[in-house]
Amino acid sequence: MNNVIINEIQRFSFDNSNVRGERVLLNDAYQEIIKRKEYPLSLEKLLGEFVAAIALLRDIIKIDGVLSIQAKGHGFLSTLMMECDENQNLRGIAQWDDSEVVPEEISLKEVLEGGYLAITIQPRNGQRYQGIVEISGDTLAECLEQYFSQSEQLPSRVWLAANGTQCGGLFLQRLPAEQAKEGDEDAWERLIHLTSTVKEDELLGLETGELLHRLYHEEEVRLYDTKVMQFGCSCSRQRTFDAVMSLGAEEVRELLIEQGSVKVDCQFCAEIYEFTEEDLIDSLGDQAQTH
Ligand SMILES: [Zn+2]
């Protein structure tokens, strides 16, 4: 396989039809996410599909804020969470029962038994919106397709792949009738058919221009600007401090007595925040007075 290192998402459209698309291929951002824990390869692959998925969603649902996908279930995987902000900063994590043997090939439905997918849109200023999809399909791509048909009511198709090194995805959406272009009734079916021939090593190994040429060489494809995506964590000392204080003055005092200081490590980026008695004492005093 070619080893192109790309951390980008790129939008495209077809000149003679009302179909738009997105292609994402990520390397570094994906690596940064999976290296935080000792994930088994099959989980790394599943995480990679979520990384590609959140990147696609980020570019499709344009909001000034944070977008997240959270999968929860009762299988050996309890939570898988991926998020992306308006500056294309990605972070994510999975929690699983490490007393169980993780199979080499895993299906979303199996690992999250009876679970669901929550897609949350949290604008910087405005109301939070959450869409829930039951995990009934075997793959994340199927679940996302279901999400799009529920939330946007536009026919959409998703292709995702990950191999522990790269993760990538393709997205096609048929735009509403008022934006339809004349003379190409069969375009949607034809483009799905063409895209369905994509192989994993093409999705993960080819630059976008080359991939699209290979898939759609008889179509008029228009490519738009690329956006770079990177790993980025939104944790901060102030936020961690607020989280510590939310435990309550009594609990924080106990921690100080037991451990000498309060240490919190961010699960997403492994940054360690340490608060000494001196850092905390003023706020503890305030809290004590209000209680
Ligand atoms: Zn962090």
Short mmCIF file of C-alpha atoms and ligand atoms in Angstrom, two decimals:
data_model
loop_
_atom_site.label_atom_id
_atom_site.label_comp_id
_atom_site.label_asym_id
_atom_site.label_seq_id
_atom_site.Cartn_x
_atom_site.Cartn_y
_atom_site.Cartn_z
CA MET A 1 0.00 0.00 0.00
CA ASN A 2 1.12 3.55 -0.64
CA ASN A 3 2.02 5.45 2.46
CA VAL A 4 0.59 8.86 1.85
CA ILE A 5 0.48 10.88 5.02
CA ILE A 6 -2.50 13.13 4.86
CA ASN A 7 -4.54 14.65 7.64
CA GLU A 8 -7.20 16.29 5.61
CA ILE A 9 -10.79 16.38 4.68
CA GLN A 10 -11.93 17.51 1.27
CA ARG A 11 -15.33 18.26 -0.14
CA PHE A 12 -16.31 17.45 -3.71
CA SER A 13 -19.32 17.60 -5.97
CA PHE A 14 -20.39 16.33 -9.36
CA ASP A 15 -21.02 18.98 -11.97
CA ASN A 16 -23.90 17.22 -13.66
CA SER A 17 -25.82 15.93 -10.69
CA ASN A 18 -27.21 16.98 -7.32
CA VAL A 19 -24.82 14.85 -5.31
CA ARG A 20 -22.13 16.09 -2.98
CA GLY A 21 -19.33 14.24 -1.25
CA GLU A 22 -16.59 14.34 1.34
CA ARG A 23 -13.39 12.40 1.58
CA VAL A 24 -11.27 12.18 4.71
CA LEU A 25 -7.89 10.56 5.28
CA LEU A 26 -6.15 10.90 8.62
CA ASN A 27 -2.86 9.64 9.91
CA ASP A 28 -1.29 11.72 12.72
CA ALA A 29 -4.52 12.72 14.43
CA TYR A 30 -5.59 9.07 14.48
CA GLN A 31 -2.20 7.94 15.81
CA GLU A 32 -2.33 10.52 18.60
CA ILE A 33 -5.70 9.18 19.71
CA ILE A 34 -4.86 5.47 19.70
CA LYS A 35 -1.45 5.79 21.31
CA ARG A 36 -2.95 7.08 24.57
CA LYS A 37 -3.90 3.57 25.68
CA GLU A 38 -2.88 -0.01 24.94
CA TYR A 39 -5.73 -0.69 22.58
CA PRO A 40 -5.97 -4.11 20.91
CA LEU A 41 -5.69 -3.78 17.10
CA SER A 42 -9.36 -4.56 16.50
CA LEU A 43 -10.30 -1.70 18.82
CA GLU A 44 -7.78 0.59 17.13
CA LYS A 45 -9.55 -0.14 13.86
CA LEU A 46 -12.97 0.57 15.34
CA LEU A 47 -11.66 3.79 16.90
CA GLY A 48 -10.28 4.73 13.49
CA GLU A 49 -13.72 4.39 11.93
CA PHE A 50 -15.06 6.73 14.60
CA VAL A 51 -12.24 9.21 13.95
CA ALA A 52 -13.04 9.24 10.22
CA ALA A 53 -16.75 9.48 11.03
CA ILE A 54 -16.44 12.50 13.33
CA ALA A 55 -14.24 14.22 10.74
CA LEU A 56 -16.90 13.68 8.07
CA LEU A 57 -19.69 14.84 10.37
CA ARG A 58 -17.66 17.90 11.30
CA ASP A 59 -17.56 19.01 7.69
CA ILE A 60 -21.18 18.15 6.96
CA ILE A 61 -22.80 19.69 10.05
CA LYS A 62 -21.32 23.14 10.08
CA ILE A 63 -21.58 24.65 13.53
CA ASP A 64 -19.44 26.89 15.67
CA GLY A 65 -18.95 24.49 18.53
CA VAL A 66 -18.25 20.90 19.43
CA LEU A 67 -19.60 17.84 17.72
CA SER A 68 -19.39 14.42 19.34
CA ILE A 69 -20.28 10.80 18.70
CA GLN A 70 -20.69 8.63 21.71
CA ALA A 71 -21.40 4.92 21.55
CA LYS A 72 -22.66 3.15 24.65
CA GLY A 73 -23.63 -0.44 25.21
CA HIS A 74 -23.60 -3.53 27.38
CA GLY A 75 -21.05 -5.60 25.49
CA PHE A 76 -17.36 -5.62 26.44
CA LEU A 77 -17.04 -2.09 25.12
CA SER A 78 -18.82 0.25 27.53
CA THR A 79 -18.10 3.60 25.90
CA LEU A 80 -16.49 4.92 22.77
CA MET A 81 -16.37 8.65 22.38
CA MET A 82 -15.01 10.92 19.68
CA GLU A 83 -15.29 14.68 19.36
CA CYS A 84 -14.23 17.49 17.11
CA ASP A 85 -14.43 21.26 17.50
CA GLU A 86 -14.80 24.03 14.91
CA ASN A 87 -11.03 24.22 14.49
CA GLN A 88 -10.80 20.57 13.43
CA ASN A 89 -9.30 19.46 16.76
CA LEU A 90 -10.07 15.80 17.31
CA ARG A 91 -9.95 13.74 20.48
CA GLY A 92 -11.47 10.46 21.56
CA ILE A 93 -11.33 7.47 23.83
CA ALA A 94 -12.71 3.95 24.30
CA GLN A 95 -13.35 2.08 27.50
CA TRP A 96 -13.60 -1.67 27.48
CA ASP A 97 -13.57 -4.65 29.78
CA ASP A 98 -9.92 -5.70 29.58
CA SER A 99 -10.58 -8.93 31.49
CA GLU A 100 -12.18 -10.25 28.30
CA VAL A 101 -10.31 -11.41 25.23
CA VAL A 102 -10.87 -8.91 22.46
CA PRO A 103 -11.66 -10.67 19.17
CA GLU A 104 -9.49 -9.92 16.14
CA GLU A 105 -12.46 -8.84 14.09
CA ILE A 106 -15.20 -6.98 15.87
CA SER A 107 -18.57 -5.77 14.76
CA LEU A 108 -20.07 -2.68 16.30
CA LYS A 109 -23.30 -4.49 17.12
CA GLU A 110 -21.48 -7.25 18.98
CA VAL A 111 -19.13 -5.10 21.02
CA LEU A 112 -21.83 -2.65 22.03
CA GLU A 113 -24.65 -5.16 22.53
CA GLY A 114 -28.02 -3.45 22.86
CA GLY A 115 -26.31 -0.10 22.60
CA TYR A 116 -26.90 3.20 20.92
CA LEU A 117 -25.06 5.99 19.23
CA ALA A 118 -25.57 9.56 20.40
CA ILE A 119 -24.55 12.36 18.09
CA THR A 120 -24.40 15.65 19.96
CA ILE A 121 -24.16 19.10 18.48
CA GLN A 122 -23.10 21.66 21.06
CA PRO A 123 -22.91 25.15 19.56
CA ARG A 124 -20.75 27.73 21.39
CA ASN A 125 -23.83 29.90 21.74
CA GLY A 126 -27.07 28.06 21.60
CA GLN A 127 -29.05 24.98 22.31
CA ARG A 128 -27.51 21.53 22.46
CA TYR A 129 -29.02 19.07 20.06
CA GLN A 130 -28.73 15.31 20.36
CA GLY A 131 -29.71 12.62 17.88
CA ILE A 132 -29.89 9.00 19.04
CA VAL A 133 -29.48 6.00 16.76
CA GLU A 134 -29.96 2.44 17.94
CA ILE A 135 -27.09 0.20 16.97
CA SER A 136 -28.92 -2.16 14.67
CA GLY A 137 -26.52 -2.24 11.76
CA ASP A 138 -23.26 -4.17 11.92
CA THR A 139 -21.10 -1.22 11.03
CA LEU A 140 -20.67 2.36 12.08
CA ALA A 141 -21.23 3.40 8.47
CA GLU A 142 -24.73 1.86 8.56
CA CYS A 143 -25.54 3.61 11.83
CA LEU A 144 -24.46 6.95 10.39
CA GLU A 145 -26.56 6.43 7.30
CA GLN A 146 -29.50 5.86 9.62
CA TYR A 147 -28.63 9.06 11.49
CA PHE A 148 -28.57 11.08 8.29
CA SER A 149 -31.88 9.72 7.10
CA GLN A 150 -33.42 10.62 10.50
CA SER A 151 -31.87 14.01 11.00
CA GLU A 152 -31.32 15.47 7.55
CA GLN A 153 -33.83 13.40 5.62
CA LEU A 154 -31.45 13.29 2.71
CA PRO A 155 -30.28 10.00 1.20
CA SER A 156 -26.69 9.58 2.36
CA ARG A 157 -24.09 6.85 2.13
CA VAL A 158 -20.93 6.37 4.19
CA TRP A 159 -17.81 4.25 3.65
CA LEU A 160 -15.27 3.93 6.48
CA ALA A 161 -11.99 2.10 6.95
CA ALA A 162 -9.09 2.01 9.41
CA ASN A 163 -6.06 -0.23 9.83
CA GLY A 164 -4.28 1.01 12.94
CA THR A 165 -2.11 3.41 10.91
CA GLN A 166 -4.51 5.38 8.76
CA CYS A 167 -8.24 5.94 8.86
CA GLY A 168 -10.37 7.19 6.04
CA GLY A 169 -13.87 7.69 4.83
CA LEU A 170 -16.09 8.69 1.97
CA PHE A 171 -19.50 10.29 2.16
CA LEU A 172 -22.10 10.90 -0.54
CA GLN A 173 -25.32 12.84 -0.14
CA ARG A 174 -28.11 13.52 -2.54
CA LEU A 175 -29.18 17.14 -2.22
CA PRO A 176 -32.81 18.26 -2.04
CA ALA A 177 -34.85 18.47 -5.22
CA GLU A 178 -34.84 22.29 -5.43
CA GLN A 179 -31.09 22.10 -5.93
CA ALA A 180 -31.39 19.29 -8.44
CA LYS A 181 -29.62 19.67 -11.73
CA GLU A 182 -31.34 18.76 -14.94
CA GLY A 183 -30.83 15.70 -16.97
CA ASP A 184 -29.34 13.17 -14.61
CA GLU A 185 -32.03 11.05 -13.01
CA ASP A 186 -29.85 8.02 -12.39
CA ALA A 187 -26.84 9.82 -10.99
CA TRP A 188 -27.41 8.86 -7.35
CA GLU A 189 -27.67 5.14 -8.02
CA ARG A 190 -24.76 5.22 -10.44
CA LEU A 191 -22.49 7.09 -8.01
CA ILE A 192 -23.34 4.72 -5.15
CA HIS A 193 -22.54 1.82 -7.40
CA LEU A 194 -19.20 3.34 -8.40
CA THR A 195 -18.29 4.26 -4.83
CA SER A 196 -19.16 0.79 -3.56
CA THR A 197 -16.29 -0.60 -5.61
CA VAL A 198 -13.81 1.23 -3.34
CA LYS A 199 -11.31 -1.05 -1.66
CA GLU A 200 -9.91 -0.55 1.83
CA ASP A 201 -6.37 0.03 0.56
CA GLU A 202 -7.65 2.69 -1.84
CA LEU A 203 -9.62 4.42 0.89
CA LEU A 204 -6.55 4.38 3.14
CA GLY A 205 -3.75 4.71 0.64
CA LEU A 206 -4.65 7.11 -2.14
CA GLU A 207 -4.63 10.87 -2.23
CA THR A 208 -8.10 12.31 -2.70
CA GLY A 209 -7.62 13.44 -6.31
CA GLU A 210 -6.29 10.05 -7.30
CA LEU A 211 -8.99 8.15 -5.43
CA LEU A 212 -11.79 10.20 -6.97
CA HIS A 213 -10.29 9.84 -10.42
CA ARG A 214 -10.13 6.09 -9.98
CA LEU A 215 -13.75 5.88 -8.82
CA TYR A 216 -15.38 8.49 -11.01
CA HIS A 217 -13.21 8.92 -14.10
CA GLU A 218 -16.24 9.37 -16.35
CA GLU A 219 -17.87 11.94 -14.09
CA GLU A 220 -17.23 15.68 -13.82
CA VAL A 221 -15.84 15.95 -10.30
CA ARG A 222 -15.22 19.31 -8.68
CA LEU A 223 -12.85 19.41 -5.70
CA TYR A 224 -12.99 22.11 -3.04
CA ASP A 225 -10.40 23.35 -0.55
CA THR A 226 -8.94 20.89 1.90
CA LYS A 227 -9.14 21.34 5.64
CA VAL A 228 -6.42 20.06 7.91
CA MET A 229 -7.49 18.06 10.94
CA GLN A 230 -5.34 17.44 13.98
CA PHE A 231 -5.37 15.96 17.44
CA GLY A 232 -6.30 18.53 20.05
CA CYS A 233 -7.59 18.37 23.58
CA SER A 234 -9.87 20.98 25.09
CA CYS A 235 -8.84 20.28 28.68
CA SER A 236 -7.38 23.15 30.70
CA ARG A 237 -6.14 23.85 34.20
CA GLN A 238 -9.14 26.04 34.91
CA ARG A 239 -11.66 23.42 33.74
CA THR A 240 -9.91 20.72 35.74
CA PHE A 241 -9.87 23.02 38.76
CA ASP A 242 -13.63 23.56 38.39
CA ALA A 243 -14.16 19.80 38.15
CA VAL A 244 -12.10 19.26 41.32
CA MET A 245 -14.06 21.93 43.20
CA SER A 246 -17.33 20.38 42.09
CA LEU A 247 -16.46 17.39 44.31
CA GLY A 248 -17.21 19.60 47.29
CA ALA A 249 -14.94 21.15 49.92
CA GLU A 250 -15.05 18.18 52.26
CA GLU A 251 -14.02 15.66 49.61
CA VAL A 252 -11.21 17.92 48.36
CA ARG A 253 -9.88 18.39 51.91
CA GLU A 254 -9.86 14.62 52.38
CA LEU A 255 -7.90 14.18 49.16
CA LEU A 256 -5.39 16.77 50.32
CA ILE A 257 -4.93 14.99 53.64
CA GLU A 258 -4.61 11.56 51.98
CA GLN A 259 -2.40 12.49 49.04
CA GLY A 260 -0.82 15.84 49.89
CA SER A 261 -2.16 17.33 46.64
CA VAL A 262 -4.94 16.65 44.17
CA LYS A 263 -3.79 15.15 40.88
CA VAL A 264 -6.06 14.75 37.90
CA ASP A 265 -4.99 13.29 34.59
CA CYS A 266 -6.91 13.98 31.40
CA GLN A 267 -8.07 10.72 29.84
CA PHE A 268 -7.92 12.16 26.35
CA CYS A 269 -4.41 13.63 26.26
CA ALA A 270 -2.75 12.30 29.45
CA GLU A 271 -1.92 15.81 30.68
CA ILE A 272 -1.56 15.79 34.48
CA TYR A 273 -2.92 18.68 36.51
CA GLU A 274 -1.75 18.96 40.09
CA PHE A 275 -3.32 21.23 42.68
CA THR A 276 -1.61 21.84 45.99
CA GLU A 277 -3.27 23.02 49.17
CA GLU A 278 -2.06 26.51 48.31
CA ASP A 279 -3.86 26.38 44.93
CA LEU A 280 -7.08 25.20 46.50
CA ILE A 281 -7.25 26.84 49.91
CA ASP A 282 -8.97 30.09 48.91
CA SER A 283 -11.74 28.33 47.04
CA LEU A 284 -12.18 25.79 49.81
CA GLY A 285 -12.64 28.65 52.22
CA ASP A 286 -15.31 30.18 49.98
CA GLN A 287 -17.15 26.92 49.71
CA ALA A 288 -17.01 26.31 53.44
CA GLN A 289 -18.62 29.70 54.07
CA THR A 290 -21.44 29.10 51.64
CA HIS A 291 -22.37 25.72 53.12
ZN ZN B 1 -6.66 16.76 27.75
#
